[in-house]
XYZ file of C-alpha atoms in Angstrom:
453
model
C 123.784 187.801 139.539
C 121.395 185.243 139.119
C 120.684 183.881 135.465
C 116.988 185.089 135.806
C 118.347 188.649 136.398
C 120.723 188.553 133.821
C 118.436 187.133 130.753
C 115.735 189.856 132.205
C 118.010 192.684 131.880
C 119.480 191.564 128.757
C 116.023 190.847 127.228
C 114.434 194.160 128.424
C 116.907 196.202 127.122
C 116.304 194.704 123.615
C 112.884 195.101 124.271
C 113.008 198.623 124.724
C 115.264 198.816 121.220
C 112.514 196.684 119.135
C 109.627 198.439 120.648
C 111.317 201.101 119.344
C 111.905 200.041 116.212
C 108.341 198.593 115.970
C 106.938 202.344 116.104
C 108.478 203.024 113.265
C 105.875 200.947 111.533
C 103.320 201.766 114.152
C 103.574 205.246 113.297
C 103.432 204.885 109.607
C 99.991 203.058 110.233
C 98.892 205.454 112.167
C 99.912 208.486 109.997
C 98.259 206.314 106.732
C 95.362 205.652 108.351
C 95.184 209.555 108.842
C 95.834 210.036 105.251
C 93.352 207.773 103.840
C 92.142 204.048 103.501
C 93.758 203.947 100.610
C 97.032 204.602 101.789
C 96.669 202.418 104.686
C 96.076 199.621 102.024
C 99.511 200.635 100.195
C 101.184 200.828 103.208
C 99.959 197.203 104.522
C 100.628 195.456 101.307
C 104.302 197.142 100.508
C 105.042 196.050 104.347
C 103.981 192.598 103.764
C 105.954 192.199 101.313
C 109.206 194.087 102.719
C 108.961 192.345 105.669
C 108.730 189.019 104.397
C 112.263 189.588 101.999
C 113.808 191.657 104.630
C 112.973 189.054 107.969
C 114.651 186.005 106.227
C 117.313 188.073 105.081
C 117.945 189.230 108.824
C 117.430 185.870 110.168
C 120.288 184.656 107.894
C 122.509 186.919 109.629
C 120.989 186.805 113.178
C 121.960 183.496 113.139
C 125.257 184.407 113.570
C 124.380 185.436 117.055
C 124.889 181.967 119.036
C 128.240 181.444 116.839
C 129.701 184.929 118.419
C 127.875 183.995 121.649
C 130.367 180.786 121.894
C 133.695 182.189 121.000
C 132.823 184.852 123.801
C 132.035 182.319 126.028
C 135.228 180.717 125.145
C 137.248 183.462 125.785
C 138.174 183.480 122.048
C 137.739 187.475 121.431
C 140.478 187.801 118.549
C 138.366 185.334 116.414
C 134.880 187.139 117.004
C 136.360 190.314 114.576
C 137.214 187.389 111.984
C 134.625 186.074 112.270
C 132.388 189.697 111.810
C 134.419 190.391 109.054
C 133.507 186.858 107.066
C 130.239 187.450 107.750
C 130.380 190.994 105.478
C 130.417 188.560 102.571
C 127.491 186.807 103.425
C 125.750 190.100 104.011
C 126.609 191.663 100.607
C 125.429 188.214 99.164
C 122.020 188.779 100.744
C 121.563 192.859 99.989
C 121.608 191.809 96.267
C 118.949 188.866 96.909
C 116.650 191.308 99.074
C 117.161 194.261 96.416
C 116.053 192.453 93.462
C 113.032 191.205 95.143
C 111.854 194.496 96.396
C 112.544 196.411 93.038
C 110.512 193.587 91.428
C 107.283 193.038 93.102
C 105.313 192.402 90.639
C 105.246 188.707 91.299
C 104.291 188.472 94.433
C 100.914 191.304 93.427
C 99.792 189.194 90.906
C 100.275 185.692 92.824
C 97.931 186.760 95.862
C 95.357 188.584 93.228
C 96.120 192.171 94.410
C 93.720 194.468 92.856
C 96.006 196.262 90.038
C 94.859 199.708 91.250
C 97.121 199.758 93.988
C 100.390 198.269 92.345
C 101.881 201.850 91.126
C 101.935 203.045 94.658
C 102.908 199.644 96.256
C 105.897 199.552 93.529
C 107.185 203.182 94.424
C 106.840 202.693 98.116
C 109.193 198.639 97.582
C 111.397 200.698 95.626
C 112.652 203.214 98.156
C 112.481 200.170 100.758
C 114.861 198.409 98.436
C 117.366 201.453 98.652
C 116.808 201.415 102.346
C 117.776 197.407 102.965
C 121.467 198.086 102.669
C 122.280 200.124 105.494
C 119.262 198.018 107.541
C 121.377 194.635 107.176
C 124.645 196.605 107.781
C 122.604 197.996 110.800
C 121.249 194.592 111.883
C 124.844 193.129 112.054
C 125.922 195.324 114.372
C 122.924 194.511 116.627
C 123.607 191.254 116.476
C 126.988 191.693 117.365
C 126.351 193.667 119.942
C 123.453 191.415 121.578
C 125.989 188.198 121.091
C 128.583 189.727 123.237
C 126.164 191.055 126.009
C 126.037 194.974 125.110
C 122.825 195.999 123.614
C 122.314 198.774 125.478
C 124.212 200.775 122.500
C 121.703 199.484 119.891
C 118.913 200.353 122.063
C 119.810 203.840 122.495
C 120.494 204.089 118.811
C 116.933 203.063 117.755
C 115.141 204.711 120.524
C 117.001 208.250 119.384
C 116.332 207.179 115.620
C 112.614 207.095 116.771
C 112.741 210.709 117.848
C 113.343 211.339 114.358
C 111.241 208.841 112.424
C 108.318 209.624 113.465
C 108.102 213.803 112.718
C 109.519 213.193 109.709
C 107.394 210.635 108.629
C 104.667 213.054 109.155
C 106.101 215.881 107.652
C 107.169 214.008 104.440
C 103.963 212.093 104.197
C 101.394 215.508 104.821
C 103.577 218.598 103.921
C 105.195 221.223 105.845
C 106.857 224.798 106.140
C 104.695 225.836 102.686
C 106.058 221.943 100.929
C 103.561 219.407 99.202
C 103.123 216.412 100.906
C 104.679 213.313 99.206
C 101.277 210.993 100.325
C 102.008 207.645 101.989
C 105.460 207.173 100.020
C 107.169 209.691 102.059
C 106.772 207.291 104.959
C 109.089 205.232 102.946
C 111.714 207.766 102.628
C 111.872 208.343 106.182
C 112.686 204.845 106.602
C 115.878 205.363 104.447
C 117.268 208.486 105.854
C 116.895 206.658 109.462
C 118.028 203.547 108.539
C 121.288 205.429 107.475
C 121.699 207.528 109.920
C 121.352 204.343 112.758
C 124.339 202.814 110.526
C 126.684 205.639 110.811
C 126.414 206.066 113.844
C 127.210 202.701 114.751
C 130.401 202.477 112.571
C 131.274 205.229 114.375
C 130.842 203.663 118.098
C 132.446 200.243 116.610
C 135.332 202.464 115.987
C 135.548 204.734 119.529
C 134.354 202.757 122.056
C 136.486 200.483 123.975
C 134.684 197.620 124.785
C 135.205 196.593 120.608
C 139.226 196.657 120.927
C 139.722 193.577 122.198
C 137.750 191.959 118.752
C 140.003 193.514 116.522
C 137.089 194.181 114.251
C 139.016 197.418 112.230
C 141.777 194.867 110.303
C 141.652 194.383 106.970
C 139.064 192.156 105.919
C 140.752 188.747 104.687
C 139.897 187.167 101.513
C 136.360 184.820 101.710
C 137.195 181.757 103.406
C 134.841 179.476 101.920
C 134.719 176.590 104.607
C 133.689 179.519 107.559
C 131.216 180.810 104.521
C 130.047 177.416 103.880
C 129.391 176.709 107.917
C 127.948 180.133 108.571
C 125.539 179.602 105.333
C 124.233 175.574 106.902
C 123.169 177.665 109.905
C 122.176 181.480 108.642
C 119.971 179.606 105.682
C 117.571 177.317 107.410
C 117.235 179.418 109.839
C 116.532 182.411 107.511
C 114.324 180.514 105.793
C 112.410 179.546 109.184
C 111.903 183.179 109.942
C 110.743 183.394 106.358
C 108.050 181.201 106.288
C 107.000 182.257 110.291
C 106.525 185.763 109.179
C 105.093 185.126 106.004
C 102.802 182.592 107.189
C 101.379 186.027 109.049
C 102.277 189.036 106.759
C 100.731 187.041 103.207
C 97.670 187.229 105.057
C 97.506 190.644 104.384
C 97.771 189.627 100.432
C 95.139 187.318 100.517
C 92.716 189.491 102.452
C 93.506 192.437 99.553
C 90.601 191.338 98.105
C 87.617 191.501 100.590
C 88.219 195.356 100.406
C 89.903 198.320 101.888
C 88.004 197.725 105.320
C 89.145 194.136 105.965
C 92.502 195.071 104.822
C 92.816 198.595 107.031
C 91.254 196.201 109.965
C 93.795 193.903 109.297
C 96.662 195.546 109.346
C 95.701 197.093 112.865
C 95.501 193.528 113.974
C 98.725 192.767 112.189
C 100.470 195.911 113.757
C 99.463 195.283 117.687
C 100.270 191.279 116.593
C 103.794 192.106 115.685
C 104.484 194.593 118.615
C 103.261 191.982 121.186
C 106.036 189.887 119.600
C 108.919 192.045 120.515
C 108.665 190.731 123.837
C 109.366 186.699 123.081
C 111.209 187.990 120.335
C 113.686 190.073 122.931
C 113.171 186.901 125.526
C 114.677 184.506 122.355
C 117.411 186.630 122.125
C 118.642 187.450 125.373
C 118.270 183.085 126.103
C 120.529 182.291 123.035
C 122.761 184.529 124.188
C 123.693 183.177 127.706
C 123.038 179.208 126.566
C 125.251 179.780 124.071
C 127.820 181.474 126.122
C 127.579 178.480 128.159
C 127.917 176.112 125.599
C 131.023 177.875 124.911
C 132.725 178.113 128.207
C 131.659 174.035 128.088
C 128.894 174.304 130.574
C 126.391 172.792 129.660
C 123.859 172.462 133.054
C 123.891 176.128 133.206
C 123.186 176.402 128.990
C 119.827 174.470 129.626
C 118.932 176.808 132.775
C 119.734 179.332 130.561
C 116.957 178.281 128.036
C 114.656 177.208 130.358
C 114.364 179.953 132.298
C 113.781 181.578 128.990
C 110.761 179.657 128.238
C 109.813 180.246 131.395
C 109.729 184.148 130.975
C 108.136 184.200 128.233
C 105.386 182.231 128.667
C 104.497 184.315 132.101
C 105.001 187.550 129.334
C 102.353 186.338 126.832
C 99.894 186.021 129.445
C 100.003 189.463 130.479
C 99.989 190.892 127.195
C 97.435 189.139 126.109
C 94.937 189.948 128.891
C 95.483 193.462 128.442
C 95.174 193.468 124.553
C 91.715 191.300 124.872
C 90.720 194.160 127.150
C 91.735 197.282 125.737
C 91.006 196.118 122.171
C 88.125 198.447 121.052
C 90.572 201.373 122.743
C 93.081 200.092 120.894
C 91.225 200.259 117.875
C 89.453 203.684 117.877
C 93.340 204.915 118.494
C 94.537 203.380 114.873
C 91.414 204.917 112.776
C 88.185 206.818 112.723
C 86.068 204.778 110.305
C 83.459 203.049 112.333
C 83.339 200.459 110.150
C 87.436 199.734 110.686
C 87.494 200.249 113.895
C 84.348 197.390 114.913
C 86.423 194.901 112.309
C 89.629 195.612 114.294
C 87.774 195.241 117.621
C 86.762 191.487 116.462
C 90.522 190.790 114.786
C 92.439 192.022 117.992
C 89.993 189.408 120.170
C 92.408 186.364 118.233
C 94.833 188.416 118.156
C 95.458 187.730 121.258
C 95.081 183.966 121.693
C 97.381 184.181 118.186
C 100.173 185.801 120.720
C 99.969 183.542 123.740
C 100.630 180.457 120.427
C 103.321 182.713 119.458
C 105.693 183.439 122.236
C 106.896 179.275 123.198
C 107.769 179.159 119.684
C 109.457 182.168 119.053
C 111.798 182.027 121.977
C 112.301 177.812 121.338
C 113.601 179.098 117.733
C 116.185 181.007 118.984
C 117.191 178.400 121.303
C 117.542 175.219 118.809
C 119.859 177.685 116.731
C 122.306 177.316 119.597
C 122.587 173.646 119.465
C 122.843 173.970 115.949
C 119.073 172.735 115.058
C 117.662 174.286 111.606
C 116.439 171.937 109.389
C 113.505 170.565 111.319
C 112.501 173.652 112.484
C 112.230 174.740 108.869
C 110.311 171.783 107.647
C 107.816 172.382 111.146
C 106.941 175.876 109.641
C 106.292 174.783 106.215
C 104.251 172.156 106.667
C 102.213 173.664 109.672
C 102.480 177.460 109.703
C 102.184 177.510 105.161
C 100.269 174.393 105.335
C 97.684 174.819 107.987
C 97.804 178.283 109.165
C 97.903 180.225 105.962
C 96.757 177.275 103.182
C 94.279 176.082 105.224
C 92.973 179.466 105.966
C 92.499 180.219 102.453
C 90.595 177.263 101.945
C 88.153 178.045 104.511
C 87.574 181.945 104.071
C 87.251 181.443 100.375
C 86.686 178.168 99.182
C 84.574 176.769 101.929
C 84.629 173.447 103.638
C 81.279 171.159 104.253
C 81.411 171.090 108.259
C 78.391 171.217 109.998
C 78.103 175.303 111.087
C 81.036 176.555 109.252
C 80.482 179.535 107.448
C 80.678 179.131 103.963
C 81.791 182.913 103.189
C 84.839 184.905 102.796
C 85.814 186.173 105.977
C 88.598 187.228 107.733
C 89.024 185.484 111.488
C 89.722 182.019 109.169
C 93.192 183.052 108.645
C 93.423 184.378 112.554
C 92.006 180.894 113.401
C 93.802 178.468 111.458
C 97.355 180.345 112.491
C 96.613 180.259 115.951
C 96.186 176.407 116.242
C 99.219 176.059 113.621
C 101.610 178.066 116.370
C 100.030 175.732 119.212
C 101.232 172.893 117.269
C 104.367 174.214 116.851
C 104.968 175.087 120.231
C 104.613 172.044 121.552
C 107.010 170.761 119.040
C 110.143 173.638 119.641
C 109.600 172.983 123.465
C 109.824 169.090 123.172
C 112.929 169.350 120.767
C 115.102 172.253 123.102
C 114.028 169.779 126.060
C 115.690 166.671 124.292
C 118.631 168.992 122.435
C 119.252 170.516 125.984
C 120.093 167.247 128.246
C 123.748 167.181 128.951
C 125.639 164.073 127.868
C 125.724 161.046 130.313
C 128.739 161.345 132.236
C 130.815 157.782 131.640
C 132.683 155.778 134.279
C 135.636 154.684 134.263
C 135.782 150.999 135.518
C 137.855 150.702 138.552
């Protein structure tokens, strides 16, 4: 099977899992927006703010993926369940990190200028998150396990059946039903626990049956913390957490700094946000499915086929973006009068969901590049790229513009909110170009030397 094929199959079958996973938080929009502006507000702001803890938490441990990908490769299967089991340590590390932040929000409301009125509902709704983060690292471990070692088809089916269940309940928890009060946006928040628990059990339990895990020996007893393996698995998993930190925040803070032009530009905006992120699953699932065979290659010590691998990666997803863009530019006022029925929302969205879709076709290089420097063991630069353009121009400079104003000829001097859209689409171009150049020169196989006759 051709290495095309195989990085297609492997990368739609994610794709099918995140989409899945992604309706989760499309439906809560949706079932807000239903509710009222004002819980559509709530709900954008307490999923800023979860997603930014919760992404560089899981990018700490979905780092682990090319590590796992290369003892596979290697044929080195006993040392993949040693591996998993070092990796529990890092992961209890990180659910006390991600738990603190979440129960304690109060920082980051009073840092972007929230309006105080919504706080009580945005704590309550962080709170319940918090409870929920456990069993979604646990969860995301297993993913990544399972993605590393080319079977994702198990995670898929797990999230698409969880989806079956998030969404009516969701609804029923949020409105009311069979003669109970409804619980108002928050019980879109307990939904998210009971499925986030549920997906864990049930993959314990297939980690344990099937037979495709034996040969990892995952089930011994874990070993004591073996600092040196923590210590390597921390150089990668933190940069690289971090990098997913400041990529997502760079887009979800947005949301905190546009609190303040109202409930409309907020609602709007997280419409925009919401089609943004889901339009991402696709080089997200492309990033994946790449590491996974270059670094199965690097592994098995070949390292031509590793840089087809990632190339061919790039390649898909830069073919992806411009399909999905085209269709969101086009269906974008659909799109829109499907997420609320406030006129006034629905003509902001209309306008956001226009960048929104030059903001994807930035996106996807990047986002599959990141995945791929991770395999050759590249973390650092990518983190200081992001800071300096995605904080520093996309989201700082953004800010400047919608609210303090700059003197060039025809800019508006007003508070708006395609600044941010603007400014974060020509950060990502920048650092596309950037990724791509660096997995080109990371990517060349050595020079083969010559022996002198």
């Amino acid at each position: 099977m051709s290495e095309l094929r195989i990085i297609a199959r492997h990368a739609g079958t994610v794709l099918v899992g995140q989409l899945a996973v992604m309706s989760f938080g499309i439906a809560d929009t949706l079932i807000a927006g239903r509710y009222s502006p004002q819980a559509l507000a709530v709900l954008s702001l307490a999923s800023s703010i979860y997603i930014s803890i919760y992404v560089a938490l899981n990018g700490l441990l979905q780092a682990l993926l090319p590590v796992w990908a290369e003892l596979q490769g290697g044929g080195r299967q006993a040392e993949v369940g040693r591996s998993v089991r070092q990796a529990l340590y890092i992961a209890a590390g990180a659910a006390v990190i991600g738990i603190s932040g979440l129960w304690f929000p109060d920082l980051w409301l009073s840092a972007t200028e929230v309006p105080e009125a919504l706080w009580p509902d945005v704590r309550a709704y962080l709170r319940i998150l918090a409870l929920a983060l456990v069993p979604s690292l646990l969860f995301r471990m297993y993913s990544t396990l399972n993605q590393s070692l080319g079977h994702p088809r198990l995670v898929t089916w797990l999230q698409a059946g969880a989806l079956l269940v998030k969404v009516p309940l969701s609804f029923a928890l949020t409105f009311g039903t069979a003669g109970l009060g409804g619980m108002g946006v928050v019980g879109c928040a307990w939904a998210t626990l009971v499925v986030n628990t549920l997906m864990l059990l049930a993959g314990l339990w297939l980690l344990r049956t099937q037979d495709i895990y034996q040969p990892y020996r995952l089930w011994i007893r874990p070993e004591r913390p073996d600092w040196p393996v923590i210590r390597r698995f921390l150089a990668l998993g933190v940069p690289a957490g971090l990098s997913i930190m400041v990529e997502v925040t760079s887009f979800t803070l947005m949301a905190l700094f546009i609190a303040r032009l109202g409930a409309v530009a907020l609602a709007s905006h997280q419409i925009a946000a919401s089609l943004a992120a889901v339009l991402y699953m696709v080089p997200l699932a492309l990033g994946i499915a790449s590491s996974a065979r270059t670094g199965y290659w690097l592994g098995a010590g070949q390292a031509h086929k590793a840089r087809r691998a990632a190339g061919t990666g790039i390649g898909l997803a830069i073919g992806a973006a411009l399909l999905g863009a085209a269709l969101l530019f086009m269906g974008r006022e659909a799109l829109a009068n499907a997420f609320s029925n406030d006129p006034s929302v629905v003509q902001a969205a209309t306008v956001w969901l226009a960048w929104v879709a030059l903001y994807h076709l930035a996106d996807a290089v990047q986002a599959v590049c990141a995945y791929l420097l991770r395999c050759y063991r590249i973390t650092v630069m990518p983190l200081v790229v992001y800071t300096a353009l995605l904080w520093g121009v996309g989201l700082y400079g953004g800010y400047r513009l919608a609210y303090q104003g700059v003197d060039w000829a025809g800019w508006p001097r007003r508070a708006s909110v395609d600044t941010f859209w603007i400014t974060s689409t020509a950060a990502l171009a920048l650092v596309s170009v950037l990724f791509a150049a660096m997995v080109w020169h990371a990517s060349r196989p050595a020079p083969t030397r010559t022996t002198p006759a």
